[in-house]
Coordinates of C-alpha atoms and ligand atoms in Angstrom, one line a residue:
M1 CA 0.4 -12.4 18.5
V2 CA -0.4 -14.4 15.4
D3 CA 0.4 -18.1 15.7
V4 CA -0.9 -19.3 12.4
V5 CA -0.6 -17.3 9.2
R6 CA -3.8 -17.5 7.1
P7 CA -3.2 -15.5 4.0
C8 CA -5.4 -14.3 1.1
V9 CA -4.7 -12.0 -1.8
V10 CA -6.3 -8.6 -2.2
I11 CA -6.3 -7.0 -5.6
P12 CA -7.7 -3.4 -6.1
T13 CA -8.9 -2.9 -9.6
Y14 CA -10.1 0.0 -11.7
D15 CA -10.6 -0.8 -15.3
N16 CA -8.1 -3.6 -15.9
P17 CA -10.3 -5.8 -18.1
R18 CA -7.4 -7.3 -20.2
T19 CA -5.0 -8.1 -17.3
I20 CA -7.0 -8.9 -14.2
G21 CA -7.9 -12.5 -15.3
D22 CA -4.2 -13.4 -15.8
V23 CA -3.2 -11.8 -12.5
V24 CA -5.9 -13.8 -10.7
A25 CA -4.8 -17.0 -12.3
R26 CA -1.2 -16.4 -11.5
V27 CA -1.7 -15.5 -7.8
R28 CA -4.1 -18.4 -7.3
A29 CA -1.3 -20.8 -8.3
H30 CA 0.2 -19.8 -4.9
V31 CA -2.7 -18.6 -2.7
P32 CA -6.2 -19.8 -3.7
E33 CA -8.3 -17.2 -1.8
V34 CA -8.4 -14.0 -3.8
I35 CA -10.5 -10.9 -2.9
V36 CA -10.8 -8.4 -5.8
V37 CA -12.1 -5.0 -5.0
D38 CA -13.7 -3.3 -8.0
D39 CA -13.3 0.4 -7.6
G40 CA -16.1 1.6 -10.0
S41 CA -14.8 0.0 -13.2
G42 CA -16.7 0.3 -16.5
P43 CA -18.8 -2.4 -18.2
A44 CA -16.0 -4.3 -19.9
A45 CA -14.0 -4.9 -16.6
R46 CA -17.3 -5.5 -14.7
E47 CA -18.1 -8.3 -17.1
V48 CA -14.7 -10.0 -16.7
L49 CA -15.0 -9.7 -12.9
A50 CA -18.5 -11.2 -12.8
T51 CA -17.2 -14.2 -14.8
L52 CA -14.3 -14.7 -12.4
A53 CA -16.6 -14.5 -9.4
S54 CA -19.2 -16.8 -10.8
A55 CA -16.5 -19.3 -11.6
G56 CA -15.5 -19.2 -7.9
A57 CA -12.0 -17.8 -8.7
I58 CA -12.5 -14.6 -6.7
T59 CA -14.5 -13.1 -3.9
L60 CA -15.7 -9.8 -5.5
V61 CA -16.1 -6.7 -3.4
T62 CA -17.8 -3.9 -5.4
R63 CA -17.6 -0.3 -4.6
A64 CA -20.5 1.8 -5.8
H65 CA -18.3 4.6 -7.0
N66 CA -14.6 5.1 -7.7
G67 CA -12.9 6.1 -4.4
G68 CA -9.2 5.6 -5.3
K69 CA -6.7 2.8 -4.9
G70 CA -6.4 3.3 -1.2
A71 CA -10.1 3.2 -0.6
A72 CA -10.2 -0.1 -2.6
V73 CA -7.3 -1.6 -0.7
L74 CA -8.8 -0.7 2.6
D75 CA -12.1 -2.3 1.7
G76 CA -10.2 -5.4 0.7
L77 CA -8.2 -5.5 4.0
H78 CA -11.4 -5.2 6.1
A79 CA -13.1 -7.8 4.0
A80 CA -10.1 -10.1 4.5
R81 CA -10.1 -9.6 8.2
A82 CA -13.8 -10.2 8.5
A83 CA -13.4 -13.4 6.6
G84 CA -10.8 -14.6 9.2
F85 CA -7.6 -14.1 7.3
T86 CA -4.5 -13.0 9.2
H87 CA -2.5 -11.6 6.3
A88 CA -3.3 -10.0 2.9
I89 CA -1.0 -10.1 0.0
Q90 CA -1.7 -7.0 -2.1
V91 CA -1.1 -7.2 -5.8
D92 CA -1.9 -4.7 -8.5
A93 CA -4.3 -5.7 -11.3
D94 CA -2.3 -4.3 -14.2
G95 CA 0.1 -7.2 -14.5
Q96 CA 3.2 -5.2 -13.3
H97 CA 4.1 -7.5 -10.5
D98 CA 6.1 -10.7 -10.6
T99 CA 3.6 -13.1 -9.0
D100 CA 6.3 -15.8 -8.9
D101 CA 7.6 -13.8 -5.9
V102 CA 4.4 -14.4 -3.9
P103 CA 6.0 -17.4 -2.1
K104 CA 9.1 -15.4 -1.2
L105 CA 7.0 -12.6 0.3
L106 CA 4.7 -15.1 2.1
A107 CA 7.7 -17.0 3.5
A108 CA 8.9 -13.7 5.1
A109 CA 5.5 -13.1 6.6
I110 CA 5.4 -16.6 8.0
A111 CA 8.9 -16.1 9.5
Q112 CA 7.9 -12.8 11.0
P113 CA 4.1 -12.7 11.3
T114 CA 3.9 -9.2 12.8
A115 CA 6.0 -7.7 10.0
L116 CA 4.9 -5.6 7.0
V117 CA 6.6 -7.2 4.1
L118 CA 7.3 -4.8 1.2
A119 CA 8.4 -5.7 -2.3
A120 CA 11.2 -3.3 -3.4
P121 CA 11.0 -2.9 -7.2
R122 CA 13.8 -3.5 -9.6
F123 CA 12.6 -1.8 -12.8
D124 CA 13.5 -2.8 -16.3
A125 CA 13.8 -0.4 -19.3
S126 CA 10.0 -0.3 -19.6
A127 CA 9.7 2.1 -16.6
P128 CA 8.9 5.7 -17.6
K129 CA 11.6 8.2 -16.4
S130 CA 9.0 10.5 -14.9
R131 CA 7.7 7.7 -12.6
L132 CA 11.3 6.9 -11.5
V133 CA 12.0 10.5 -10.6
G134 CA 8.8 10.8 -8.6
R135 CA 9.8 7.7 -6.8
R136 CA 13.1 9.0 -5.8
I137 CA 11.5 12.1 -4.3
T138 CA 9.0 10.1 -2.3
I139 CA 11.8 7.8 -1.1
F140 CA 13.7 10.9 0.1
W141 CA 10.7 12.0 2.2
T142 CA 10.0 8.5 3.5
D143 CA 13.6 8.1 4.6
L144 CA 13.1 11.3 6.8
E145 CA 9.7 10.1 8.1
A146 CA 10.4 6.5 8.9
G147 CA 14.2 6.4 9.1
R148 CA 16.7 5.9 6.3
G149 CA 16.3 2.6 4.5
V150 CA 13.5 1.3 6.8
I151 CA 11.1 1.4 3.8
E152 CA 13.0 0.8 0.6
D153 CA 10.2 1.6 -1.7
P154 CA 6.9 3.0 -0.2
M155 CA 5.0 3.1 -3.6
C156 CA 5.1 -0.5 -4.7
G157 CA 1.6 -2.1 -4.4
F158 CA 3.0 -5.6 -4.0
R159 CA 3.3 -6.4 -0.2
V160 CA 2.0 -8.5 2.6
Y161 CA 0.0 -6.8 5.4
P162 CA -0.5 -8.3 8.8
L163 CA -4.2 -7.5 9.0
A164 CA -4.5 -6.8 12.8
T165 CA -2.1 -3.8 12.6
A166 CA -2.9 -2.7 9.0
T167 CA -6.6 -2.3 9.8
A168 CA -5.8 -0.5 13.1
V169 CA -3.5 2.3 11.9
R170 CA -5.2 5.6 11.0
V171 CA -4.5 6.5 7.4
V172 CA -5.9 9.6 5.8
G173 CA -5.0 9.1 2.0
R174 CA -7.4 7.2 -0.1
R175 CA -5.8 7.4 -3.5
M176 CA -2.2 6.8 -4.7
D177 CA -1.0 8.4 -1.4
F178 CA -2.4 5.4 0.5
D179 CA 0.4 2.9 -0.1
I180 CA 3.0 5.3 1.1
E181 CA 1.1 6.6 4.1
I182 CA 0.1 3.2 5.5
A183 CA 3.7 2.0 5.3
V184 CA 5.0 5.0 7.2
R185 CA 2.3 4.9 9.8
M186 CA 2.7 1.1 10.4
A187 CA 6.5 1.7 10.9
W188 CA 5.6 4.5 13.3
A189 CA 3.4 2.1 15.1
G190 CA 6.4 -0.2 15.7
V191 CA 5.6 -2.8 13.0
P192 CA 8.8 -4.3 11.7
V193 CA 9.4 -3.8 8.0
V194 CA 10.9 -6.4 5.7
N195 CA 12.0 -5.3 2.2
L196 CA 12.5 -7.8 -0.5
P197 CA 13.6 -7.2 -4.1
T198 CA 11.2 -8.0 -7.0
A199 CA 11.2 -7.3 -10.7
V200 CA 8.5 -4.8 -11.8
R201 CA 7.7 -4.1 -15.5
Y202 CA 5.3 -1.8 -17.3
V203 CA 3.0 -3.9 -19.4
P204 CA 2.7 -2.4 -22.9
A205 CA -0.7 -0.8 -23.8
A206 CA -1.0 -3.3 -26.7
Q207 CA -1.1 -6.1 -24.1
G208 CA -3.7 -4.3 -21.9
G209 CA -1.2 -2.5 -19.7
V210 CA -2.7 0.7 -18.2
S211 CA -1.7 3.2 -15.6
H212 CA -4.2 5.4 -13.9
F213 CA -1.5 7.3 -12.1
R214 CA -2.3 11.0 -12.6
M215 CA 1.1 12.8 -13.0
V216 CA -0.2 16.2 -11.6
G217 CA -3.1 15.2 -9.4
D218 CA -1.5 12.1 -7.7
N219 CA 1.9 13.8 -7.3
L220 CA 0.3 16.8 -5.6
R221 CA -1.7 14.5 -3.4
I222 CA 1.5 12.6 -2.5
S223 CA 3.3 15.9 -1.7
W224 CA 0.4 17.0 0.5
M225 CA 0.5 13.6 2.3
H226 CA 4.3 14.0 3.0
T227 CA 3.6 17.5 4.3
R228 CA 1.1 16.1 6.7
L229 CA 3.4 13.3 7.9
M230 CA 6.3 15.8 8.4
H231 CA 4.1 18.0 10.5
V232 CA 3.1 15.0 12.7
L233 CA 6.8 14.1 13.0
V234 CA 8.0 17.6 13.8
Y235 CA 5.2 17.9 16.4
R236 CA 6.2 14.6 18.0
K237 CA 9.9 15.3 18.0
T238 CA 9.8 18.9 19.2
L239 CA 6.5 20.6 20.1
G240 CA 5.0 17.5 21.7
R241 CA 8.1 17.0 23.9
L242 CA 8.0 20.7 24.8
V243 CA 4.3 20.6 25.7
R244 CA 4.9 17.4 27.8
W245 CA 7.9 19.1 29.6
V246 CA 5.9 22.2 30.4
A247 CA 3.0 20.1 31.7
R248 CA 5.4 18.0 33.8
S249 CA 7.1 21.1 35.2
W250 CA 3.8 22.8 36.0
T251 CA 2.5 19.7 37.8
A252 CA 5.8 19.3 39.8
S253 CA 5.8 23.0 40.8
R254 CA 2.3 22.7 42.3
P255 CA 2.2 22.3 46.1
Ligands
GTP301 N1 -5.2 4.8 -10.4 C1 -6.1 4.1 -9.8 N2 -5.9 2.8 -9.5 C2 -6.8 2.2 -8.9 C3 -8.0 2.9 -8.4 N3 -8.7 2.1 -7.8 C4 -8.1 0.9 -7.8 N4 -6.9 1.0 -8.5 C5 -5.9 -0.1 -8.8 O1 -4.7 0.1 -8.2 C6 -3.6 -0.5 -8.9 C7 -2.5 0.4 -9.2 O2 -2.9 1.4 -10.2 P1 -2.0 2.0 -11.3 O3 -2.8 3.0 -12.0 O4 -1.3 0.9 -12.0 O5 -0.9 2.8 -10.3 P2 0.6 2.6 -10.1 O6 1.0 1.1 -10.3 O7 1.0 3.2 -8.8 O8 1.2 3.5 -11.2 P3 2.2 3.1 -12.4 O9 3.5 2.8 -11.8 O10 2.1 4.2 -13.4 O11 1.6 1.8 -13.0 C8 -4.3 -1.1 -10.1 O12 -4.6 -2.5 -9.8 C9 -5.5 -0.3 -10.3 O13 -6.5 -1.0 -11.0 C10 -8.2 4.3 -8.7 O14 -9.1 5.0 -8.4 N5 -7.2 4.8 -9.4
MG302 MG1 0.6 0.1 -12.1

């Protein structure tokens, strides 16, 4: 049981040279300790990150090669735990999230320190239709996996993790499937989930906004991840019970 909430911010980044500085400054207005995980960015972004680190604004964790958003977040969560933090506020580096809502998310974590606090996006007109459709599909599957409405939006990368449970659950996905899978697996592990609305926008390319979401690759990876989770669920609900019942009957029938 966590008595005191000691939060930090974890930002995974892959080539966000024009937005990362602003995101760091905005989150630091609420939480001074910020861990940025560089997931194999190019020279321009590396230079910005080095400047932020040498100014003491961030603790920089550098991955030798690009491993995916999930791999970067996981490294950040483990680094945060090792540094003695109890909670990590995850924020994307592309400027999409409304960092003014950091105190709201943090207040929910302080009120319920064991909970996973998820921001549930309210998009404006800047959101591409294709991303909204993909979201509806993944929410359909997540409702089946975790229970209807338990996780309002499993894809939003703005959330507060209680680090003890977040670093203990087994998550297979390391790319865009990670955010969804860890939320479902934490719910399965009995972690309470709190959903809070937040405004999300797509920053125009002219202002440095960039999406690395791969329409085909990431959607296929997400579909495969739901297939895996559904198999686990079906096994637990049906085959697992059957196997346990047979084992119990066999043991009871022995002299
Ligand atoms: N796509 C991608 N993002 C990464 C990777 N590693 C770290 N990230 C970071 O993860 C965050 C989310 O990435 P985005 O490409 O914006 O993905 P998204 O927000 O799910 O997708 P959009 O809704 O299209 O913006 C950003 O801060 C990225 O810099 C990676 O290998 N691929
Ligand atoms: Mg994004």
